[in-house]
Tab-separated table of C-alpha atoms and ligand atoms in Angstrom:
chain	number	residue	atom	x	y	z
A	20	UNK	CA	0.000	0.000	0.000
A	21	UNK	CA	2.563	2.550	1.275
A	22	UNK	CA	4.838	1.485	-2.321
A	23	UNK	CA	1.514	1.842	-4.459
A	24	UNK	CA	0.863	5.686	-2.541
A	25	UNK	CA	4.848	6.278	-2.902
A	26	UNK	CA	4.450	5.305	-7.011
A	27	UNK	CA	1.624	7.483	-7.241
A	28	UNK	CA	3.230	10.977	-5.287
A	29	UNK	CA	6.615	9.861	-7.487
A	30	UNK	CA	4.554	9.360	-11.159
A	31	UNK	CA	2.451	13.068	-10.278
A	32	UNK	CA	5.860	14.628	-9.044
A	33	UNK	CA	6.896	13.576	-12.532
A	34	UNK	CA	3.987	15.039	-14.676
A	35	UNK	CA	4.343	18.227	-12.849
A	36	UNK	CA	7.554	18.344	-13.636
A	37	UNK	CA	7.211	17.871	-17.022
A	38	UNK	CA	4.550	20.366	-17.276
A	39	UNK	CA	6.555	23.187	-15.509
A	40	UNK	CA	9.861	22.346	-17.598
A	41	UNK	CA	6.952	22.850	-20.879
A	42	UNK	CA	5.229	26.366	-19.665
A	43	UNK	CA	9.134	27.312	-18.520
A	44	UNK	CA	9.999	26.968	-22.478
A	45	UNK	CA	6.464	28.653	-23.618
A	46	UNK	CA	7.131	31.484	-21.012
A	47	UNK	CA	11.041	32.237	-22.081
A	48	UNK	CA	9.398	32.438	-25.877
A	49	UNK	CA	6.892	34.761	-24.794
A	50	UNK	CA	9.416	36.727	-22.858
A	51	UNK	CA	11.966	36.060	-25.914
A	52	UNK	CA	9.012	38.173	-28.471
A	53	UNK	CA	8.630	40.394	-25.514
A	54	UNK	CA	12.286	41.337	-24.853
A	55	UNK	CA	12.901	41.354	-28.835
A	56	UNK	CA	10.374	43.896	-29.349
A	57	UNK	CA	11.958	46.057	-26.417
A	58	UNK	CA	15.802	45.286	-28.234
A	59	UNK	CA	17.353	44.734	-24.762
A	60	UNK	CA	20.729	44.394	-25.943
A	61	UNK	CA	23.736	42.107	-24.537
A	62	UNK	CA	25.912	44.647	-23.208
A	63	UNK	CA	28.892	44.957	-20.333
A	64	UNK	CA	29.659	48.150	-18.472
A	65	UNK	CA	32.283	49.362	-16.762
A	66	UNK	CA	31.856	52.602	-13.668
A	67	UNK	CA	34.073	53.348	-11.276
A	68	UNK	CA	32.385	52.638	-8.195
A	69	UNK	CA	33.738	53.499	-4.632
A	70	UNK	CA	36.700	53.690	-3.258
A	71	UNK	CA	37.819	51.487	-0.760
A	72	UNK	CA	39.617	52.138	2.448
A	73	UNK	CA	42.792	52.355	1.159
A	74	UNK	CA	41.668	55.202	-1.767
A	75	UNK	CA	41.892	51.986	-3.918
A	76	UNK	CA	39.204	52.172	-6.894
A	77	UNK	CA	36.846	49.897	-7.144
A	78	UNK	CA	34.905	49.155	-10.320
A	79	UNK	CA	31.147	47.930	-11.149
A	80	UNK	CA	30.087	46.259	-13.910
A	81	UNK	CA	26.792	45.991	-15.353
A	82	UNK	CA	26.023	42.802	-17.146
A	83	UNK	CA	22.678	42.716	-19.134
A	84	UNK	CA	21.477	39.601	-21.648
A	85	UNK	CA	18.875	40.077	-24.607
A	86	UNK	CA	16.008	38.980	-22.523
A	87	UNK	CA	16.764	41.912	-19.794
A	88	UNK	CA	18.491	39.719	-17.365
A	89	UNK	CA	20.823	42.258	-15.101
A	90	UNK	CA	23.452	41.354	-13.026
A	91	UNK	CA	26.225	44.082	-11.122
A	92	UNK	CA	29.349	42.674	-10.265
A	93	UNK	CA	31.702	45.150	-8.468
A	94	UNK	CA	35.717	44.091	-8.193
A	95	UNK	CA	35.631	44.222	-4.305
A	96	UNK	CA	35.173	40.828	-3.284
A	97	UNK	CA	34.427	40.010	-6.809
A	98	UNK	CA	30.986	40.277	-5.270
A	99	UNK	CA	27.675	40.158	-7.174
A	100	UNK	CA	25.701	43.374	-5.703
A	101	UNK	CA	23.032	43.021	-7.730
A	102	UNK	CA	20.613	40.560	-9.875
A	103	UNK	CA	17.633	41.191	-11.541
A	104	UNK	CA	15.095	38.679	-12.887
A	105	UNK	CA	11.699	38.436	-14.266
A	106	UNK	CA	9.071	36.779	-12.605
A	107	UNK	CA	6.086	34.380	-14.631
A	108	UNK	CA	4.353	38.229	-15.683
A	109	UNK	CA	7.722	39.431	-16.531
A	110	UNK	CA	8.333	41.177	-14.142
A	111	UNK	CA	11.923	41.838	-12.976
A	112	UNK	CA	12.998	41.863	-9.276
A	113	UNK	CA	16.499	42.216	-7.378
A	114	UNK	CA	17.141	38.627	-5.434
A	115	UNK	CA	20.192	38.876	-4.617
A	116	UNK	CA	20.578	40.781	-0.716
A	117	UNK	CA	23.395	43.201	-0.432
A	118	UNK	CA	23.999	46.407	0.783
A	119	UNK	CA	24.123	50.221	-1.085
A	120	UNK	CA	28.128	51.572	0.332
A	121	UNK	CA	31.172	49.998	0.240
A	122	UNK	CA	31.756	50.644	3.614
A	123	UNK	CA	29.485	48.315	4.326
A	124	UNK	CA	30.392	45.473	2.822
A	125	UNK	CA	34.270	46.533	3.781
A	126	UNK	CA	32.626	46.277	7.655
A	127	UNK	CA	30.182	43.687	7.322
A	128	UNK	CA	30.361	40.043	7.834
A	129	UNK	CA	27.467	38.315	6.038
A	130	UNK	CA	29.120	37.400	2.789
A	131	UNK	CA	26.831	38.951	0.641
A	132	UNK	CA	27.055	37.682	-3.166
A	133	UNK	CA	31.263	37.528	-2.325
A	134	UNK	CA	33.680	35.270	-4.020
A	135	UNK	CA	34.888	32.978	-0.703
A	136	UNK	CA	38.209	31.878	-0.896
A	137	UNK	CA	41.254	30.385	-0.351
A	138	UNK	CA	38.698	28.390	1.740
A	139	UNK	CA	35.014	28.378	1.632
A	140	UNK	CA	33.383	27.217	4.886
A	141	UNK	CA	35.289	26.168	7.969
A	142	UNK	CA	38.338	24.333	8.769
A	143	UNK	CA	38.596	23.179	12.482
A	144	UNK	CA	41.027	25.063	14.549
A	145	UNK	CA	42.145	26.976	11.713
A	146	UNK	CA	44.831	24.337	11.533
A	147	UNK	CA	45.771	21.656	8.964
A	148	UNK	CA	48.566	19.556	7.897
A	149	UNK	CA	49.770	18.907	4.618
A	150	UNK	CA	53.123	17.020	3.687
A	151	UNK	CA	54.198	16.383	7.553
A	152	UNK	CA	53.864	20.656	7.810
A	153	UNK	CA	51.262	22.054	9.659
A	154	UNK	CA	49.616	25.776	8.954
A	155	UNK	CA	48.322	27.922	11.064
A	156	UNK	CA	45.451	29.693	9.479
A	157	UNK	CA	43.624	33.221	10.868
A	158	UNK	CA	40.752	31.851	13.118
A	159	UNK	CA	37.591	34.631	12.725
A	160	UNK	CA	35.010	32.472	13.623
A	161	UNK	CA	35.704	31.340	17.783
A	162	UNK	CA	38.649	29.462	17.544
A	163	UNK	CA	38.328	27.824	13.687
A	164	UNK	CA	38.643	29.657	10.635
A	165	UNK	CA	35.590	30.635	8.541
A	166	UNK	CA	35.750	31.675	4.820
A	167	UNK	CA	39.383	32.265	4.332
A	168	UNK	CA	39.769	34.105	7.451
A	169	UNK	CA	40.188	37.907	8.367
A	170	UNK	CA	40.725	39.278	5.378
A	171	UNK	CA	39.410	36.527	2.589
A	172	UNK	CA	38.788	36.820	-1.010
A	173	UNK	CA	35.813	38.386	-0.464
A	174	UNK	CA	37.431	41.174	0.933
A	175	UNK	CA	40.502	41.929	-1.429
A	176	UNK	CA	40.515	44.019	-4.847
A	177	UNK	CA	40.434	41.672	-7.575
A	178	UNK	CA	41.399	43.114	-11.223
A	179	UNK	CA	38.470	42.966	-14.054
A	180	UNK	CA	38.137	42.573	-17.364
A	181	UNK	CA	34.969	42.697	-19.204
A	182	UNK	CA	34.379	40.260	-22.064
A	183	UNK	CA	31.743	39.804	-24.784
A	184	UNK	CA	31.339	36.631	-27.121
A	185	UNK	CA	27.928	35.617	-29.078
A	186	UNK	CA	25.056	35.054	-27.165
A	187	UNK	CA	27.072	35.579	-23.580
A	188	UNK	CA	28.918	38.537	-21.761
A	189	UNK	CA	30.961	38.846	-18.953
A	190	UNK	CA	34.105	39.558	-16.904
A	191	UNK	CA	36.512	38.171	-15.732
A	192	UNK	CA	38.407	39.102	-12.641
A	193	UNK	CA	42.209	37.601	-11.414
A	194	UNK	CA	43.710	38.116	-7.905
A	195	UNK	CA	47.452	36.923	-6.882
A	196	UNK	CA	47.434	36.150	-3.236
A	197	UNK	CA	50.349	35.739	-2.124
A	198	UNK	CA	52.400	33.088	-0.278
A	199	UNK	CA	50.943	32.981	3.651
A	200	UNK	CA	48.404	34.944	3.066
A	201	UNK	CA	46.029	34.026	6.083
A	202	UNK	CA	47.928	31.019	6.962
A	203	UNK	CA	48.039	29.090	3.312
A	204	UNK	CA	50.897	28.050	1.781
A	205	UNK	CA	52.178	29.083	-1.768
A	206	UNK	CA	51.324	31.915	-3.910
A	207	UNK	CA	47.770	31.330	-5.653
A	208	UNK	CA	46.678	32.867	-8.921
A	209	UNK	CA	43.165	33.111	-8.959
A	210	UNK	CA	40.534	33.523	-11.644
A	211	UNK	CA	37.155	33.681	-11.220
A	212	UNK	CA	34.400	34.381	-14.468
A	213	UNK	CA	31.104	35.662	-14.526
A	214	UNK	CA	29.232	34.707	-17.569
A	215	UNK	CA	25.875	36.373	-18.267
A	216	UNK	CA	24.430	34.188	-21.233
A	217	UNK	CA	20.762	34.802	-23.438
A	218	UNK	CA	20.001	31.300	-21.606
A	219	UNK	CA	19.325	33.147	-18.460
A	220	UNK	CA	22.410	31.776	-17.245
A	221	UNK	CA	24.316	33.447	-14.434
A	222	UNK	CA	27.706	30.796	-14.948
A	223	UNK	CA	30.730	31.417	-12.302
A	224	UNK	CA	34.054	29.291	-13.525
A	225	UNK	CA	36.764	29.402	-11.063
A	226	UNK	CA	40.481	28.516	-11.527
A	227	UNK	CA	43.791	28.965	-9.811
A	228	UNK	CA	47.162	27.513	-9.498
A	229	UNK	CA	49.931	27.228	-6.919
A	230	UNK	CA	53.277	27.226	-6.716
A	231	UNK	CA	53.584	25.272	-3.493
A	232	UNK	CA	50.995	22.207	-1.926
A	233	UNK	CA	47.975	24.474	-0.331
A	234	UNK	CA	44.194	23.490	0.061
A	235	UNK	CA	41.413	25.372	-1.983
A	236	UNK	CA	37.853	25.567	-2.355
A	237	UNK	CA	35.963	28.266	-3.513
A	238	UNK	CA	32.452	29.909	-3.696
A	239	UNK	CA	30.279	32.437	-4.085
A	240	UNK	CA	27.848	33.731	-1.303
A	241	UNK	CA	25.223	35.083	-2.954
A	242	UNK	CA	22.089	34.586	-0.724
A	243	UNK	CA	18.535	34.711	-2.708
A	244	UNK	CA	15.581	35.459	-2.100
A	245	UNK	CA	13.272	34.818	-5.255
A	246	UNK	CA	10.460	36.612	-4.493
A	247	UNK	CA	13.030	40.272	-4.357
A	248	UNK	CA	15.518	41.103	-1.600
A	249	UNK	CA	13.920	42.549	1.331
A	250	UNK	CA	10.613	41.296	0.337
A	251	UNK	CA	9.479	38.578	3.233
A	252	UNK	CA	11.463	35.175	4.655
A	253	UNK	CA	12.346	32.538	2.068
A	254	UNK	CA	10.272	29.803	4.549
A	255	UNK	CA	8.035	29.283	1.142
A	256	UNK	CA	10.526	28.862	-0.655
A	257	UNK	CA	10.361	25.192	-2.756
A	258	UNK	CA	13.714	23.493	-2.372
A	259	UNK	CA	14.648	20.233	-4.446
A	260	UNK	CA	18.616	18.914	-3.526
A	261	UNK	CA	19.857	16.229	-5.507
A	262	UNK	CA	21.748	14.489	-2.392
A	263	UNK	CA	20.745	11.153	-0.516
A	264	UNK	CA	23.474	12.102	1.817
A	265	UNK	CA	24.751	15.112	4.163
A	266	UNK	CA	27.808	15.930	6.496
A	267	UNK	CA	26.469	16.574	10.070
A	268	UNK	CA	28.233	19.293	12.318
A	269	UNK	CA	29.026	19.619	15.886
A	270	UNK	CA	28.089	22.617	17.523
A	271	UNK	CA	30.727	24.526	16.222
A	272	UNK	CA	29.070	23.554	12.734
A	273	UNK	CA	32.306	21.665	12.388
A	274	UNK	CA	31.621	18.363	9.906
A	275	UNK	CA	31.584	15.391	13.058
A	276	UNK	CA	33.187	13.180	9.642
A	277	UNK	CA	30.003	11.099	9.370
A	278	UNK	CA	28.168	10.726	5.540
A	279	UNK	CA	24.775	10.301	7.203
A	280	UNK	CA	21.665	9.712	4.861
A	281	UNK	CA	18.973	12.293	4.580
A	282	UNK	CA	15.756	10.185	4.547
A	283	UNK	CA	13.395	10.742	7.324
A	284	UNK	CA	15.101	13.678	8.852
A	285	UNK	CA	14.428	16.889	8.247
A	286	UNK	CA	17.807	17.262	5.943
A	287	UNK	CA	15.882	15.606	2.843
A	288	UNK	CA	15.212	17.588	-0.198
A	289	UNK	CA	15.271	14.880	-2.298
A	290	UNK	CA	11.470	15.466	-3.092
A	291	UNK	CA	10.774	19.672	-3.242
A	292	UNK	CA	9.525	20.908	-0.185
A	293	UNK	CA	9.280	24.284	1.139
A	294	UNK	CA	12.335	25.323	3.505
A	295	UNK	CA	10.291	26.458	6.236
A	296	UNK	CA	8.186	23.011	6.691
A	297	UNK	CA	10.717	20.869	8.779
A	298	UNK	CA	13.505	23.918	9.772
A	299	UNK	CA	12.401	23.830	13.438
A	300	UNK	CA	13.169	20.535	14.174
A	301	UNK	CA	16.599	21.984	12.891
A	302	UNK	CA	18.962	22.864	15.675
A	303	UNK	CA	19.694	26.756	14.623
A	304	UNK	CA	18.299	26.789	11.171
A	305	UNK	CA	19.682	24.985	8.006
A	306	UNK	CA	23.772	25.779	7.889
A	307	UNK	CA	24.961	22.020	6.473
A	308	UNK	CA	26.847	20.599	3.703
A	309	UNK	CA	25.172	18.270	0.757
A	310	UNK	CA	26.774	15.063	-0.608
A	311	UNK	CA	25.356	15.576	-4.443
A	312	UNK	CA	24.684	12.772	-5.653
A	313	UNK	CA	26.680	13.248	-9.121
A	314	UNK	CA	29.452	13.221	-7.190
A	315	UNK	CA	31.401	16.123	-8.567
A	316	UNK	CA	33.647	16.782	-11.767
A	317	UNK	CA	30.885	16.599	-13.673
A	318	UNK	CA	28.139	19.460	-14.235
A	319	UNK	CA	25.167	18.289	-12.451
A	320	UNK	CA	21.779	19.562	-11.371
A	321	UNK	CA	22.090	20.257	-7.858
A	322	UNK	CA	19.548	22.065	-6.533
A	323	UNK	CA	16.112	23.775	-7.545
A	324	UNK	CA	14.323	26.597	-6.144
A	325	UNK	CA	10.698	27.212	-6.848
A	326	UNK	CA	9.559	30.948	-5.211
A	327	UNK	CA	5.361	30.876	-5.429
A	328	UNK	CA	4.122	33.772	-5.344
A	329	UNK	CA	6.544	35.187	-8.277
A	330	UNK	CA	6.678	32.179	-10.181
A	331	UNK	CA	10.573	32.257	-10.023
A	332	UNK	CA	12.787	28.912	-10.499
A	333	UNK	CA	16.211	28.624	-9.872
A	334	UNK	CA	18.209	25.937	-10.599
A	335	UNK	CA	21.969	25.396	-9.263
A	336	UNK	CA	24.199	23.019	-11.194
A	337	UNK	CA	27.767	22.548	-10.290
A	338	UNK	CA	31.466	20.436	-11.166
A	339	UNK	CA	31.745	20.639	-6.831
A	340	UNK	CA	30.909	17.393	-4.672
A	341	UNK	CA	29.149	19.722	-2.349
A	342	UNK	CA	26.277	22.436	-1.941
A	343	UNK	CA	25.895	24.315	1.882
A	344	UNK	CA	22.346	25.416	2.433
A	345	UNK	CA	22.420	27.910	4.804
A	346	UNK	CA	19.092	29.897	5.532
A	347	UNK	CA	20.583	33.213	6.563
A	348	UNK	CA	20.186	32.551	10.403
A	349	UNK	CA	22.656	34.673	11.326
A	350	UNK	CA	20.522	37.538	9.591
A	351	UNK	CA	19.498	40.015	12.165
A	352	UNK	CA	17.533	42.847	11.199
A	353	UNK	CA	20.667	44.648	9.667
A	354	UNK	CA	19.695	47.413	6.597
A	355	UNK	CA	20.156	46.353	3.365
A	356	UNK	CA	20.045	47.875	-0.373
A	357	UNK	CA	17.225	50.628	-0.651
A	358	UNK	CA	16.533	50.443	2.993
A	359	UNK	CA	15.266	47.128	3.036
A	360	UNK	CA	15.583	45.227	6.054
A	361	UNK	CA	16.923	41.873	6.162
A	362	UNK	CA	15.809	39.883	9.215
A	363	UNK	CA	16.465	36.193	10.181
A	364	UNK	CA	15.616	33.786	7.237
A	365	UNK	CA	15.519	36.659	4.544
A	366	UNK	CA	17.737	35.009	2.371
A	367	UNK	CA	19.363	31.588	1.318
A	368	UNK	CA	22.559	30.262	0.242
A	369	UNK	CA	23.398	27.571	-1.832
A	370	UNK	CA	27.025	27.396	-1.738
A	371	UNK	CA	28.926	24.799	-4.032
A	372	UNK	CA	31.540	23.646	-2.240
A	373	UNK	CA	33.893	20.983	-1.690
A	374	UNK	CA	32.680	19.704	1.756
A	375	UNK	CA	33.933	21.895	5.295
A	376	UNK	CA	37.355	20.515	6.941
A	377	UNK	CA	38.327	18.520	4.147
A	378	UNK	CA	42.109	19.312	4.697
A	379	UNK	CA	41.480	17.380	8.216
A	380	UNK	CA	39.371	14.751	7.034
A	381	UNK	CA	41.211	11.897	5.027
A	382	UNK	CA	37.622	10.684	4.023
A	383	UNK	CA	36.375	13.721	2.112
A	384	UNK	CA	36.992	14.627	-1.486
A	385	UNK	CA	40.618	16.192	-0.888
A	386	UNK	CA	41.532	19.534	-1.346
A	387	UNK	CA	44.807	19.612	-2.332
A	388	UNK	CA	45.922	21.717	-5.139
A	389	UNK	CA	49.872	21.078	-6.041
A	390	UNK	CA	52.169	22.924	-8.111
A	391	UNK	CA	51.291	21.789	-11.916
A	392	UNK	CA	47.846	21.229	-11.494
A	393	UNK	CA	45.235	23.622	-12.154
A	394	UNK	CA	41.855	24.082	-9.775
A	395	UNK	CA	38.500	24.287	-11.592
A	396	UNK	CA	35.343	24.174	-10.559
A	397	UNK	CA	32.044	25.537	-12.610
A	398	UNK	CA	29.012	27.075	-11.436
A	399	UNK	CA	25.504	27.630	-13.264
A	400	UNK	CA	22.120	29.256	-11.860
A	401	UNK	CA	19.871	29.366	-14.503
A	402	UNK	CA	17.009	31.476	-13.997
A	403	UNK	CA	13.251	30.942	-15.345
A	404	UNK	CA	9.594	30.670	-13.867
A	405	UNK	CA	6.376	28.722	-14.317
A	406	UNK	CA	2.736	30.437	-14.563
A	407	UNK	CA	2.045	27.331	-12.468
A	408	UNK	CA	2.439	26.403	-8.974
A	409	UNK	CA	4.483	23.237	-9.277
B	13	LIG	C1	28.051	29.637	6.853
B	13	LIG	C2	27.391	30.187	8.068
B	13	LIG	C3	27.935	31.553	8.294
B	13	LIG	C4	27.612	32.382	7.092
B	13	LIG	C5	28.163	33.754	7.245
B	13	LIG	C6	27.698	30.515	5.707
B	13	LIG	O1	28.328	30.045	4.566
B	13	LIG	O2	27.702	28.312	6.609
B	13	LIG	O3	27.639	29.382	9.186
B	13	LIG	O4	27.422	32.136	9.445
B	13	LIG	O5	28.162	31.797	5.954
B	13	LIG	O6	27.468	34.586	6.456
């Protein structure tokens, strides 16, 4: 009985799936003839932005696709500020949170839409060993390291340069950090791309290489809220993650080492389900690494995000074995862009990652990056919506 109700829920899962992926492809022709007839036009901009600190300049740039699609990018943090998309009446909303001055994003500690590097997430103790050497890293979060420490990636200059190719525009940006920077060992030259294609694709490529052993894993920290930034929790929001399995955390939110399955607990996403339905049997909120089930290396689906009222879909695919769901529990009323306020659950993050404390956990995807190899790691969210709930 319980099979035949499971075959059922799986088989109408299915045919609303099907039917959302089909009024998804009528909608972005509709909104094709729409844009068309408007001649939005693929285009990158450069402005100087705001100084930081330092009297350093720091530069915006405006991405826009043929179908309207607008994305700001500024080189501080190589941090996406801004991101507008259309909702099912095509109408266009910011979801990405942020804030309006540089100052505060030079003071503030949320992440917002930063490139996180040398190490995304935490590493216990801000201490690892590689090659009978240990390194001490900069510990800013209690005694373990968070997000590549005091002064991480998303918190440095990076240098720009905008590109355009057919059907896609972008920039890319490179940053050289240098040998013990924060702890790491070897000097690391980074490149990170942002990709703004007529798909609706937002794609982020990373790269880097070394000239010593060191440990790497990057992200970006954008946290969404599909229904426009400042507009209401993202409790409604319909998540779907393609992972059986997850890392559990101590209270530290340091990984305990286990690869625990998701079913009955209130870590499975495996079906969609709205974030808000089990997140109080959730210790603090969602803040927990995904096993995806592709496994990383290649691009997979790895999550999708269905806001209701809007109609907006997003769906994550990554190269990464991992994807953090955090649900912005550390937000705490703090302003935002255009005086929104962002409280607690306001925004999401879906971080690709390689999972937290890999470089002290022999049974994790390793982390190493040695001279001669190259780091990659790719990064879509491709944006649509459905006229229909799903
Ligand atoms: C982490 C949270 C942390 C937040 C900071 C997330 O990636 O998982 O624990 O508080 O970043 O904004």
């Amino acid at each position: 009985m319980k099979k035949k109700t499971e075959f059922v829920y799986f088989i109408s899962v299915f045919i609303a799936m099907l039917i959302a992926i089909n009024s998804c492809q009528k909608q972005s022709r509709s909104d094709n003839n729409k844009t068309s007839a408007m001649e939005v036009k693929l285009d990158v901009k450069k402005e100087a932005f705001w100084k930081n600190p330092e009297g350093k300049n720091v530069d915006l740039y405006t991405l826009t696709n043929s179908q309207g699609l607008k994305t700001k990018i500024m080189t501080y943090g190589a941090t996406v500020v801004s991101l507008e998309v259309p909702d099912r009446n095509g109408k266009f909303a910011d979801v990405a949170l942020g804030y309006d001055t540089l100052e505060e994003y030079v003071k503030g500690n949320a992440y917002f839409g930063a490139t996180i590097g040398r190490y995304a997430n935490r590493i216990a103790k801000g201490r690892f060993t590689l090659n009978g050497v240990e390194y001490k890293l900069a510990t800013n979060d209690g005694e373990n390291h968070l997000h590549g420490g005091n002064k991480g990636f998303d918190k440095v200059i990076w240098e720009g340069e905008p590109f355009k190719r057919e059907g896609a525009v972008g920039v890319k940006f490179t940053y050289l950090s240098k040998d013990g920077e924060e702890g790491y060992p070897g000097n690391l030259a980074c490149t990170v791309i942002y990709t703004l294609t007529d798909s609706n694709e937002l794609k982020i490529s990373y790269e880097a290489v070394t000239d010593k052993p060191t440990s790497i894993n990057f992200t970006n920290h954008t946290y969404f809220n599909l229904a426009g930034h400042g507009n209401g929790d993202i409790l409604n929001h319909e998540l779907m993650i393609n992972a059986d399995k997850f890392t559990p955390v101590d209270e530290e939110l340091i990984p305990t080492g286990e690869i625990q399955s998701v079913k009955n607990t209130p870590m499975d996403f495996t079906h969609p389900m709205t974030i808000g339905s089990r997140i109080g049997e959730v210790k603090g909120g969602y803040d927990h690494n995904y096993v995806i089930n592709s496994g990383g290396d290649l691009l997979a689906l790895t999550a999708r995000v269905y806001e209701p009222t809007s109609g907006r879909i997003m769906e994550v695919y990554t190269t990464v074995p991992g994807v953090q769901l955090y649900s912005g529990n550390f937000l705490n009323g703090a302003s935002g862009k255009q005086g929104k306020i962002y409280y607690k659950h306001y925004g999401f993050t879906l971080e690709t990652q390689h999972f937290p404390d890999s470089p002290n956990r022999p049974n994790f995807p390793s982390t190493i990056l040695n001279p001669g190899e190259k780091y990659i790691h790719l990064d879509i969210y491709k944006f649509g919506s459905s006229p229909n709930k799903l």
